[in-house]
Amino acid sequence: QDLNRSLDSLSLSVSLPHSMAPAPMQNFDELSEFMAVFQAGPEKAPAWLMDFDTKAIGITVKFQVKPEKRDDFVQCMKRHQKTTVAEEKDGVPHFKLHTSPFNDCIFYLVEEWASAKALKKHFDAEYMSLLVGELKDILVPSSESQTYVSLYDLGFDYNGRAFALGGR
């Protein structure tokens, strides 16, 4: 207990060299909030995403579905994945759905996009509106479990080349 108190009161300040600093990441509490930022275009994009048309980005979306709607969700997302990959071609090099190891009604959608512009095009597509409408009946209410979204810099340029250490 004394050790815990000592550790709680201990404050460390660590300064990492720029090359070891974490890449930018931004979290959103709701999918609709995240989509609104991208649909507004470069003017509303996060400050670190100045290269809206060219910066490769990743997103991870956490969904929790109603247990009785789990199979419906999987079917919707399989269709959505197939449509997205077909429609967006080079814009989305990675689009995978994963299940939580702790709760088979929690899913993580992991996507990589060539740019924020490519993701905006995806959000503006008719097939995306269809999915958003379907999810309203499939997901648990946000008061029970929010659909969180994390947005992050992939550290790669449009052609998939890694930036030199320290970023660009």
PDB file of C-alpha atoms in Angstrom, residues 7 51 114 164 166:
ATOM      1  CA  LEU A   7       3.960   5.397  -7.160  1.00  0.00           C
ATOM      2  CA  ASP A  51      -2.293  17.359 -46.464  1.00  0.00           C
ATOM      3  CA  ALA A 114      -4.686   6.689 -49.363  1.00  0.00           C
ATOM      4  CA  ALA A 164      12.070   8.874 -42.942  1.00  0.00           C
ATOM      5  CA  GLY A 166      11.109  11.969 -37.704  1.00  0.00           C
TER       6      GLY A 166
END
